[in-house]
Coordinates of C-alpha atoms and ligand atoms in Angstrom, one line a residue:
X2 CA 1.3 -33.5 5.5
X3 CA 4.8 -32.6 4.4
X4 CA 5.8 -29.2 3.1
X5 CA 5.8 -30.6 -0.4
X6 CA 2.2 -31.7 -0.2
X7 CA 1.0 -28.3 0.7
X8 CA -0.6 -26.2 -2.0
X9 CA -1.0 -22.4 -1.4
X10 CA -2.7 -19.8 -3.6
X11 CA -1.5 -16.2 -3.4
X12 CA -3.8 -13.5 -4.8
X13 CA -1.7 -10.8 -6.4
X14 CA 1.9 -10.5 -7.5
X15 CA 2.9 -7.1 -6.2
X16 CA 5.2 -6.5 -3.2
X17 CA 2.8 -8.3 -0.8
X18 CA 2.6 -11.4 -3.1
X19 CA 6.3 -11.6 -3.6
X20 CA 6.9 -11.4 0.2
X21 CA 4.2 -14.1 0.8
X22 CA 5.7 -16.4 -1.8
X23 CA 9.3 -15.8 -0.6
X24 CA 8.6 -16.8 3.0
X25 CA 6.6 -19.9 2.1
X26 CA 9.3 -21.1 -0.2
X27 CA 11.9 -20.3 2.4
X28 CA 10.1 -22.8 4.6
X29 CA 10.2 -25.4 1.9
X30 CA 6.6 -24.9 0.8
X31 CA 7.2 -24.8 -2.9
X32 CA 3.7 -25.5 -4.4
X33 CA 2.8 -21.9 -4.5
X34 CA 0.7 -20.2 -7.2
X35 CA 0.4 -16.5 -7.5
X36 CA -2.8 -15.4 -9.4
X37 CA -2.2 -12.1 -11.2
X38 CA -5.1 -10.4 -12.9
X39 CA -2.9 -8.5 -15.4
X40 CA -0.5 -9.6 -18.0
X41 CA 2.4 -8.1 -16.1
X42 CA 3.7 -8.5 -12.6
X43 CA 1.5 -6.4 -10.4
X44 CA 1.3 -3.8 -7.7
X45 CA 1.5 -0.1 -7.1
X46 CA 4.6 0.3 -9.3
X47 CA 2.9 -1.3 -12.4
X48 CA -0.3 0.7 -11.9
X49 CA 1.2 4.1 -11.1
X50 CA 3.1 5.4 -14.1
X51 CA 2.2 9.0 -13.9
X52 CA 4.9 11.7 -14.5
X53 CA 7.0 12.1 -11.4
X54 CA 6.0 8.9 -9.7
X55 CA 8.5 7.9 -7.1
X56 CA 8.5 6.3 -3.7
X57 CA 9.0 8.8 -0.9
X58 CA 10.6 6.1 1.3
X59 CA 14.4 6.0 0.6
X60 CA 15.1 3.2 -1.8
X61 CA 17.8 1.6 0.4
X62 CA 15.0 1.0 2.9
X63 CA 12.2 0.3 0.3
X64 CA 13.6 -3.1 -0.6
X65 CA 13.1 -6.6 0.6
X66 CA 15.5 -7.6 3.4
X67 CA 16.2 -10.8 1.3
X68 CA 17.0 -8.8 -1.9
X69 CA 19.5 -6.0 -1.3
X70 CA 20.0 -3.8 -4.3
X71 CA 23.2 -1.8 -4.9
X72 CA 21.8 -0.3 -8.1
X73 CA 19.4 2.3 -6.9
X74 CA 20.1 5.5 -8.8
X75 CA 18.4 8.0 -6.4
X76 CA 17.8 8.4 -2.7
X77 CA 14.1 8.0 -3.5
X78 CA 14.0 6.2 -6.8
X79 CA 11.4 6.6 -9.6
X80 CA 8.5 4.2 -9.9
X81 CA 9.7 2.4 -13.1
X82 CA 13.0 1.6 -11.3
X83 CA 11.1 0.1 -8.4
X84 CA 8.9 -1.9 -10.8
X85 CA 12.1 -3.3 -12.5
X86 CA 13.4 -4.2 -9.0
X87 CA 10.2 -6.1 -8.2
X88 CA 10.4 -8.1 -11.5
X89 CA 14.1 -8.8 -10.9
X90 CA 13.5 -10.1 -7.4
X91 CA 10.7 -12.3 -8.7
X92 CA 13.1 -13.8 -11.3
X93 CA 16.0 -14.2 -9.0
X94 CA 14.0 -16.0 -6.3
X95 CA 12.2 -18.2 -8.9
X96 CA 8.8 -16.7 -7.8
X97 CA 8.2 -15.4 -11.4
X98 CA 7.7 -18.9 -12.7
X99 CA 4.9 -19.4 -10.1
X100 CA 2.8 -16.5 -11.4
X101 CA -0.4 -17.2 -13.5
X102 CA -0.9 -14.0 -15.4
X103 CA -4.3 -12.9 -16.8
X104 CA -6.0 -14.7 -13.9
X105 CA -8.2 -12.5 -11.8
X106 CA -9.5 -14.4 -8.8
X107 CA -13.3 -14.1 -8.8
X108 CA -14.2 -16.6 -6.1
X109 CA -12.6 -18.7 -3.3
X110 CA -14.8 -21.2 -1.5
X111 CA -13.9 -23.1 1.7
X112 CA -14.9 -26.6 2.3
X113 CA -13.6 -29.2 4.7
X114 CA -10.1 -27.8 5.2
X115 CA -9.5 -26.7 1.6
X116 CA -10.2 -23.8 -0.7
X117 CA -11.3 -24.0 -4.3
X118 CA -10.2 -21.0 -6.3
X119 CA -11.8 -19.7 -9.4
X120 CA -10.5 -16.9 -11.7
X121 CA -11.9 -15.2 -14.7
X122 CA -10.2 -17.9 -16.7
X123 CA -12.1 -20.7 -14.9
X124 CA -11.6 -23.0 -11.9
X125 CA -8.0 -23.2 -10.8
X126 CA -8.1 -26.2 -8.4
X127 CA -8.0 -26.9 -4.7
X128 CA -5.6 -25.3 -2.3
X129 CA -4.8 -25.9 1.4
X130 CA -4.4 -22.2 2.1
X131 CA -5.0 -18.9 0.4
X132 CA -3.1 -15.7 1.0
X133 CA -4.8 -12.5 -0.2
X134 CA -2.1 -10.0 -1.2
X135 CA -4.1 -7.6 -3.4
X136 CA -3.0 -4.3 -1.9
X137 CA -5.1 -1.5 -0.4
X138 CA -4.4 1.4 -2.7
X139 CA -5.5 -0.5 -5.7
X140 CA -8.9 0.6 -6.8
X141 CA -8.7 4.2 -8.3
X142 CA -11.3 6.6 -6.9
X143 CA -12.9 9.0 -9.4
X144 CA -14.5 12.1 -8.0
X145 CA -18.2 12.5 -8.1
X146 CA -18.0 15.8 -9.9
X147 CA -21.0 16.8 -12.1
X148 CA -20.3 16.7 -15.8
X149 CA -17.2 14.6 -15.5
X150 CA -17.9 12.7 -18.7
X151 CA -18.6 15.8 -20.7
X152 CA -15.0 17.0 -20.9
X153 CA -13.9 17.3 -24.5
X154 CA -10.1 17.0 -23.8
X155 CA -8.2 14.0 -22.6
X156 CA -8.5 12.8 -19.0
X157 CA -7.3 10.0 -16.8
X158 CA -6.8 8.9 -13.2
X159 CA -3.2 9.0 -12.0
X160 CA -3.3 5.2 -11.4
X161 CA -4.6 4.5 -14.9
X162 CA -2.2 6.6 -16.8
X163 CA -2.8 7.1 -20.5
X164 CA 0.6 6.5 -22.1
X165 CA -0.5 8.4 -25.2
X166 CA -0.9 11.6 -23.2
X167 CA 1.5 14.3 -24.3
X168 CA 1.4 17.2 -21.8
X169 CA 4.0 19.3 -23.6
X170 CA 2.6 22.8 -24.3
X171 CA -0.8 21.8 -23.0
X172 CA -3.2 23.4 -20.5
X173 CA -3.3 20.8 -17.8
X174 CA -5.6 20.6 -14.7
X175 CA -4.8 18.3 -11.8
X176 CA -7.5 17.6 -9.3
X177 CA -6.2 16.4 -6.0
X178 CA -3.2 17.6 -3.9
X179 CA -2.2 14.5 -2.0
X180 CA 1.1 12.6 -2.4
X181 CA 0.2 11.8 -6.0
X182 CA -1.0 15.2 -7.1
X183 CA 2.0 16.9 -5.6
X184 CA 4.4 14.6 -7.5
X185 CA 2.6 15.2 -10.7
X186 CA 2.7 19.0 -10.2
X187 CA 6.5 18.8 -9.7
X188 CA 7.0 16.8 -12.9
X189 CA 4.5 18.6 -15.2
X190 CA 5.2 22.2 -14.2
X191 CA 8.2 22.4 -16.5
X192 CA 6.4 20.7 -19.4
X193 CA 2.9 22.1 -19.5
X194 CA 2.1 25.5 -21.0
X195 CA -0.2 26.2 -18.1
X196 CA -0.9 24.0 -15.1
X197 CA -3.8 24.4 -12.6
X198 CA -3.8 22.5 -9.3
X199 CA -7.3 22.2 -8.0
X200 CA -6.7 21.9 -4.2
X201 CA -9.7 21.1 -2.0
X202 CA -7.6 20.8 1.2
X203 CA -4.0 22.1 1.8
X204 CA -1.3 19.5 2.7
X205 CA 1.6 19.7 5.1
X206 CA 4.8 19.0 3.2
X207 CA 8.0 17.6 4.5
X208 CA 11.1 18.5 2.7
X209 CA 13.3 15.5 1.8
X210 CA 16.1 16.2 -0.7
X211 CA 16.1 13.5 -3.4
X212 CA 19.7 13.3 -4.5
X213 CA 21.2 11.0 -7.1
X214 CA 23.3 8.0 -5.9
X215 CA 26.5 8.1 -8.1
X216 CA 28.3 5.2 -9.7
X217 CA 31.1 5.4 -7.1
X218 CA 28.6 4.9 -4.2
X219 CA 26.9 2.1 -6.1
X220 CA 30.2 0.3 -6.7
X221 CA 30.9 0.7 -2.9
X222 CA 27.6 -1.1 -2.2
X223 CA 28.4 -3.8 -4.8
X224 CA 31.8 -4.4 -3.1
X225 CA 30.6 -4.2 0.4
X226 CA 27.2 -5.7 1.0
X227 CA 27.7 -5.2 4.8
X228 CA 27.8 -1.4 4.4
X229 CA 24.6 -1.5 2.4
X230 CA 23.0 -3.6 5.1
X231 CA 24.0 -1.3 7.9
X232 CA 22.6 1.6 5.9
X233 CA 19.3 -0.3 5.6
X234 CA 19.3 -0.7 9.4
X235 CA 20.1 2.9 10.0
X236 CA 17.3 4.0 7.7
X237 CA 14.9 1.5 9.2
X238 CA 15.6 2.9 12.7
X239 CA 15.2 6.5 11.5
X240 CA 12.0 5.7 9.6
X241 CA 10.2 3.4 12.0
X242 CA 11.4 4.6 15.4
X243 CA 11.5 8.3 14.6
X244 CA 9.1 9.1 11.7
X245 CA 6.6 6.3 12.1
X246 CA 6.5 6.6 15.9
X247 CA 6.2 10.4 15.6
X248 CA 3.1 10.1 13.4
X249 CA 1.5 7.4 15.5
X250 CA 2.1 9.4 18.7
X251 CA 4.8 7.4 20.3
X252 CA 7.7 9.8 20.0
X253 CA 6.6 13.3 21.0
X254 CA 10.0 14.9 20.6
X255 CA 10.3 13.6 17.0
X256 CA 6.7 14.7 16.3
X257 CA 7.4 18.3 17.5
X258 CA 10.5 18.3 15.3
X259 CA 8.6 17.0 12.3
X260 CA 5.8 19.5 12.7
X261 CA 8.2 22.4 13.1
X262 CA 10.1 21.3 10.0
X263 CA 6.9 21.3 7.9
X264 CA 6.0 24.8 9.2
X265 CA 9.5 26.1 8.4
X266 CA 9.4 24.5 4.9
X267 CA 6.2 26.4 4.1
X268 CA 7.2 29.7 5.7
X269 CA 10.6 29.9 4.2
X270 CA 9.8 28.7 0.7
X271 CA 6.5 30.3 -0.1
X272 CA 7.0 34.0 -0.4
X273 CA 3.6 35.5 -1.3
X274 CA 1.5 35.7 1.9
X275 CA -1.8 35.1 0.0
X276 CA -0.4 31.9 -1.6
X277 CA 1.1 30.8 1.7
X278 CA -2.3 31.2 3.4
X279 CA -3.9 29.0 0.7
X280 CA -1.2 26.4 1.2
X281 CA -1.5 26.4 5.0
X282 CA -3.5 23.4 6.3
X283 CA -6.0 24.0 9.1
X284 CA -5.2 20.7 10.8
X285 CA -2.2 19.2 12.6
X286 CA 0.9 17.9 10.8
X287 CA 0.5 14.1 10.2
X288 CA -3.4 14.1 10.4
X289 CA -3.5 13.3 6.7
X290 CA -0.7 11.2 5.3
X291 CA 2.3 13.5 5.2
X292 CA 3.4 14.6 1.7
X293 CA 7.1 14.4 1.1
X294 CA 8.6 16.7 -1.6
X295 CA 11.8 18.7 -2.2
X296 CA 10.2 20.7 -5.1
X297 CA 6.5 21.3 -4.7
X298 CA 6.7 24.8 -3.2
X299 CA 9.1 25.8 -6.0
X300 CA 6.8 24.3 -8.7
X301 CA 3.6 25.8 -7.4
X302 CA 5.3 29.3 -7.6
X303 CA 6.3 29.0 -11.2
X304 CA 4.6 31.6 -13.4
X305 CA 2.8 29.0 -15.5
X306 CA 1.4 27.3 -12.5
X307 CA -1.8 28.3 -10.7
X308 CA -3.2 27.1 -7.4
X309 CA -7.0 27.1 -7.5
X310 CA -8.8 26.7 -4.1
X311 CA -12.3 27.7 -5.1
X312 CA -14.7 24.7 -5.0
X313 CA -15.2 22.9 -8.3
X314 CA -18.8 23.4 -9.4
X315 CA -18.8 21.1 -12.4
X316 CA -16.8 19.9 -15.4
X317 CA -17.9 21.0 -18.9
X318 CA -16.5 20.3 -22.4
X319 CA -14.0 23.1 -22.2
X320 CA -12.7 22.5 -18.7
X321 CA -13.4 22.9 -15.0
X322 CA -15.9 25.6 -13.8
X323 CA -15.4 26.7 -10.2
X324 CA -18.1 27.8 -7.8
X325 CA -17.1 31.5 -8.4
X326 CA -18.3 31.1 -12.0
X327 CA -14.8 31.1 -13.6
X328 CA -14.2 28.6 -16.4
X329 CA -10.6 27.1 -16.3
X330 CA -10.1 26.1 -19.9
X331 CA -8.1 22.9 -20.2
X332 CA -6.7 20.4 -22.7
X333 CA -6.1 17.6 -20.1
X334 CA -7.5 16.8 -16.7
X335 CA -5.6 14.4 -14.4
X336 CA -7.6 13.0 -11.5
X337 CA -5.1 12.5 -8.6
X338 CA -8.1 11.7 -6.4
X339 CA -6.8 8.7 -4.6
X340 CA -8.2 5.2 -4.0
X341 CA -11.0 3.2 -2.5
X342 CA -8.6 2.2 0.2
X343 CA -11.1 0.1 2.2
X344 CA -12.2 -2.1 -0.7
X345 CA -9.9 -4.9 0.4
X346 CA -10.5 -8.2 -1.4
X347 CA -13.0 -6.6 -3.7
X348 CA -14.6 -7.7 -5.9
X349 CA -13.9 -11.3 -5.0
X350 CA -16.6 -13.6 -3.6
X351 CA -15.0 -15.3 -0.6
X352 CA -17.0 -18.0 1.1
X353 CA -15.7 -19.4 4.4
X354 CA -16.8 -22.0 6.9
X355 CA -20.6 -22.5 7.1
X356 CA -21.1 -20.3 4.0
X357 CA -19.9 -17.1 5.6
X358 CA -19.4 -14.4 3.1
X359 CA -16.3 -12.2 3.9
X360 CA -17.4 -9.1 2.0
X361 CA -20.9 -9.3 3.4
X362 CA -19.3 -9.6 6.9
X363 CA -17.1 -6.6 6.2
X364 CA -20.1 -4.4 5.2
X365 CA -20.1 -3.1 8.7
X366 CA -16.3 -2.5 8.6
X367 CA -13.2 -4.5 7.7
X368 CA -11.9 -6.4 10.7
X369 CA -9.3 -9.0 11.2
X370 CA -7.1 -10.6 13.8
X371 CA -3.8 -8.7 13.8
X372 CA -4.6 -7.8 10.1
X373 CA -3.8 -11.3 8.9
X374 CA -6.7 -13.6 9.5
X375 CA -10.5 -13.6 10.0
X376 CA -12.6 -15.9 12.2
X377 CA -14.8 -18.2 10.1
X378 CA -12.2 -18.3 7.3
X379 CA -9.8 -21.1 8.1
X380 CA -6.5 -21.2 6.3
X381 CA -7.3 -17.8 4.7
X382 CA -4.6 -15.2 5.4
X383 CA -3.9 -11.6 4.3
X384 CA -0.8 -9.5 3.7
X385 CA -1.9 -5.8 4.0
X386 CA -5.2 -6.8 5.6
X387 CA -7.5 -4.5 7.8
X388 CA -5.6 -2.1 10.0
X389 CA -2.2 -2.9 8.6
X390 CA 0.1 0.0 9.2
X391 CA 0.0 1.4 5.7
X392 CA 0.9 5.0 5.3
X393 CA 2.8 5.3 8.6
X394 CA 5.4 2.5 8.4
X395 CA 7.5 1.4 5.5
X396 CA 5.2 -0.9 3.6
X397 CA 7.8 -3.5 2.5
X398 CA 8.8 -4.0 6.1
X399 CA 5.2 -4.4 7.1
X400 CA 4.5 -6.9 4.2
X401 CA 7.6 -8.9 5.1
X402 CA 6.7 -9.2 8.8
X403 CA 3.1 -10.2 8.0
X404 CA 4.3 -12.7 5.3
X405 CA 6.8 -14.3 7.7
X406 CA 4.1 -14.6 10.3
X407 CA 1.6 -16.1 7.9
X408 CA 4.2 -18.6 6.6
X409 CA 4.8 -19.6 10.2
X410 CA 1.1 -20.4 10.6
X411 CA 0.9 -22.2 7.3
X412 CA 4.0 -24.1 8.4
X413 CA 1.9 -25.5 11.3
X414 CA -0.3 -27.1 8.6
X415 CA 2.5 -28.1 6.3
X416 CA 4.4 -29.8 9.1
X417 CA 1.3 -31.8 10.2
X418 CA 0.7 -30.0 13.5
X419 CA -2.6 -28.5 12.3
X420 CA -5.2 -29.2 9.7
X421 CA -6.9 -25.9 9.8
X422 CA -6.1 -22.6 11.6
X423 CA -8.4 -19.6 12.2
X424 CA -8.4 -16.9 14.8
X425 CA -10.7 -17.2 17.7
X426 CA -13.8 -14.9 17.5
X427 CA -13.5 -13.5 21.0
X428 CA -9.8 -12.8 20.7
X429 CA -10.4 -11.0 17.4
X430 CA -13.2 -9.0 18.9
X431 CA -11.1 -8.0 21.9
X432 CA -8.2 -7.0 19.5
X433 CA -10.4 -4.8 17.4
X434 CA -12.0 -3.2 20.5
X435 CA -8.4 -2.4 21.7
X436 CA -7.6 -1.0 18.3
X437 CA -10.6 1.3 18.3
X438 CA -9.8 2.6 21.8
X439 CA -6.2 3.3 20.9
X440 CA -7.2 5.0 17.7
X441 CA -9.3 7.6 19.6
X442 CA -6.2 9.4 20.8
X443 CA -4.2 9.4 17.5
X444 CA -3.2 12.3 15.3
X445 CA -5.4 10.8 12.5
X446 CA -8.6 11.6 14.5
X447 CA -7.4 15.1 15.5
X448 CA -9.6 17.0 13.0
X449 CA -9.1 16.3 9.3
X450 CA -10.6 14.0 6.7
X451 CA -8.3 11.5 5.0
X452 CA -8.3 8.1 3.2
X453 CA -7.5 6.5 6.5
X454 CA -11.2 6.8 7.4
X455 CA -13.4 3.9 6.4
X456 CA -17.0 4.3 5.3
X457 CA -18.0 3.7 8.9
X458 CA -15.9 6.7 10.0
X459 CA -13.3 4.7 11.7
X460 CA -9.5 5.1 11.1
X461 CA -8.2 1.9 9.4
X462 CA -4.6 2.2 10.3
X463 CA -2.4 0.8 13.1
X464 CA -2.4 2.9 16.2
X465 CA 0.5 1.5 18.1
X466 CA 4.3 1.8 17.8
X467 CA 6.5 0.1 15.3
X468 CA 8.1 -1.8 18.2
X469 CA 4.8 -3.2 19.2
X470 CA 3.9 -4.2 15.6
X471 CA 7.3 -6.0 15.2
X472 CA 6.7 -7.8 18.5
X473 CA 3.2 -8.8 17.5
X474 CA 4.5 -10.2 14.2
X475 CA 7.4 -12.1 15.8
X476 CA 5.8 -15.4 16.6
X477 CA 2.1 -16.4 16.2
X478 CA 0.4 -16.7 19.5
X479 CA -1.2 -20.1 18.7
X480 CA -3.5 -19.8 21.8
X481 CA -5.3 -17.1 19.9
X482 CA -6.3 -19.5 17.1
X483 CA -8.6 -22.5 16.8
X484 CA -6.1 -25.1 15.6
X485 CA -7.9 -28.2 14.4
X486 CA -5.7 -31.3 14.5
X487 CA -7.4 -34.3 12.9
X488 CA -5.2 -37.1 11.9
X489 CA -8.0 -39.0 10.2
X490 CA -8.9 -36.0 8.0
X491 CA -5.3 -35.3 7.3
X492 CA -4.9 -38.7 5.9
X493 CA -8.1 -38.3 3.9
X494 CA -6.6 -35.2 2.4
X495 CA -3.3 -36.7 1.7
X496 CA -5.1 -39.3 -0.4
X497 CA -7.2 -36.8 -2.3
X498 CA -6.9 -36.4 -6.0
X499 CA -5.0 -33.3 -7.0
X500 CA -7.2 -30.4 -8.4
Ligands
NAP621 P1 -5.1 11.0 -1.5 O1 -4.1 11.2 -0.5 O2 -6.4 10.3 -1.1 O3 -5.5 12.4 -2.1 C1 -6.6 12.6 -3.0 C2 -6.7 14.0 -3.3 O4 -7.8 14.2 -4.2 C3 -6.9 14.9 -2.1 O5 -6.2 16.1 -2.3 C4 -8.4 15.1 -2.1 O6 -8.8 16.3 -1.5 C5 -8.6 15.2 -3.6 N1 -10.0 14.9 -4.0 C6 -10.7 13.8 -3.9 N2 -11.9 13.9 -4.4 C7 -12.1 15.2 -4.8 C8 -13.1 15.9 -5.3 N3 -14.3 15.4 -5.5 N4 -12.9 17.2 -5.6 C9 -11.7 17.8 -5.3 N5 -10.7 17.1 -4.8 C10 -10.8 15.8 -4.5 O7 -4.6 10.1 -2.8 P2 -3.1 10.0 -3.4 O8 -2.5 11.4 -3.5 O9 -3.2 9.2 -4.6 O10 -2.3 9.3 -2.3 C11 -2.9 8.1 -1.7 C12 -1.8 7.4 -0.9 O11 -0.9 6.7 -1.8 C13 -0.8 8.4 -0.2 O12 -1.3 8.9 1.0 C14 0.4 7.4 0.0 O13 0.1 6.6 1.1 C15 0.4 6.7 -1.3 N6 1.3 7.3 -2.2 C16 2.6 7.2 -1.9 C17 3.5 7.8 -2.7 C18 4.9 7.7 -2.3 O14 5.7 8.4 -2.8 N7 5.3 6.7 -1.5 C19 3.1 8.5 -3.8 C20 1.8 8.6 -4.1 C21 0.9 8.0 -3.3 P3 -9.2 16.3 0.1 O15 -7.8 16.2 0.8 O16 -9.9 17.5 0.4 O17 -10.0 15.0 0.4

């Protein structure tokens, strides 16, 4: 098979889908189709449009290595700017023309070296390989609070923002104090008449000043791409070798520094001892995904803002009633309650070799070989699959490394050295056993609850260092895979009718 005969389906057109398409096309594999369930290009930055949404990874790092951007306006740019960047990259690389919008993949079925893909718009044909790039923080999680549907005001989840909501002069309640709830508090405190943050668990907050990038600096980057690149590498080193390795327990000195900085941030910026006590977590820094903000402690101390730590008893038409019997009367409730982070590939039906059902198999826990492939599912790959380092590394770097690795595996098929590729069962099993062992000593298991825990109570992140991840993703270890090489079948496929 030549690279031009190879047909690849990519599920999702967010950052992961763009990375996957880019690295395939970079290898000359051009017959690539991205299936996107919505009418617009996808991902986090399309779905999250709440007030204050921004990426807490510096923008000059939160970009693809193949698409530098001199135009970022802030150190940590707002979500709509990132979304415009994603769309722009898709246009400039030609990927945009490969997206089939309004096509939600409902089913993918493997048979004899090929996958047939069906969307809610009907059958989409036969593909030699499929890359799932649907993202992890994708399915909003509503809290199971009694009476939630009885609220008479307006309400929405942060990732399903109601664009008709006007918060000016309103009494607003925010449920959830993670990265999202914190960003919303900062943005809405100056707008709402009254703002109540319902906090179930306090968060450690890292102070990172978010300054604007002025036109002079942007011109400097336009004129000198090399300086922009060296800034990227500087940030990558700081982020991955210092921050990410501190969190994953591979840089004790950086961890101590980070923990101290969070403590100092709290103690120096929150003046009322009672409020400070409510905002002080009872677990270690980094156990939950660290919240980054340069304004939260100021916002929560504004006179119109109230931190409520009593348990929520129920929601009623007029607002939220807490367990102490107090009714918090509200006009708007915002649910910043996170995501079903472990519902990877849901709600697709994915049928692999011998009729194996991926989601059925994952009912006892999502598991993959190095996050990218699963035994029994030949030529099925994933960007952002199980135990990807989401939350601790810069996601775009992770997505690019996985996409390059997957493109390299698909290249084996495209270039005729393989017909099908799937990871060996025993190797995958051993890899996951190692993962679980390594996870036992991490900060994430040190005594808190977080979205890193899957329904089986296991932490679904990546426990090793950034350097190890980069090394693992360098070149596929082909010995770890069942590589079927059948010339006869290959010829049969070459002669097949196109789907
Ligand atoms: P999250 O971290 O899962 O936080 C959910 C919040 O909702 C928590 O405070 C949780 O309390 C609370 N909650 C959930 N159910 C509740 C209930 N029934 N009653 C009361 N409180 C309830 O979700 P998130 O803030 O959306 O963030 C998820 C991840 O998205 C982040 O960790 C980050 O990786 C990513 N993110 C990134 C950025 C960025 O700037 N890069 C911004 C936003 C999000 P408990 O803590 O007690 O469970």
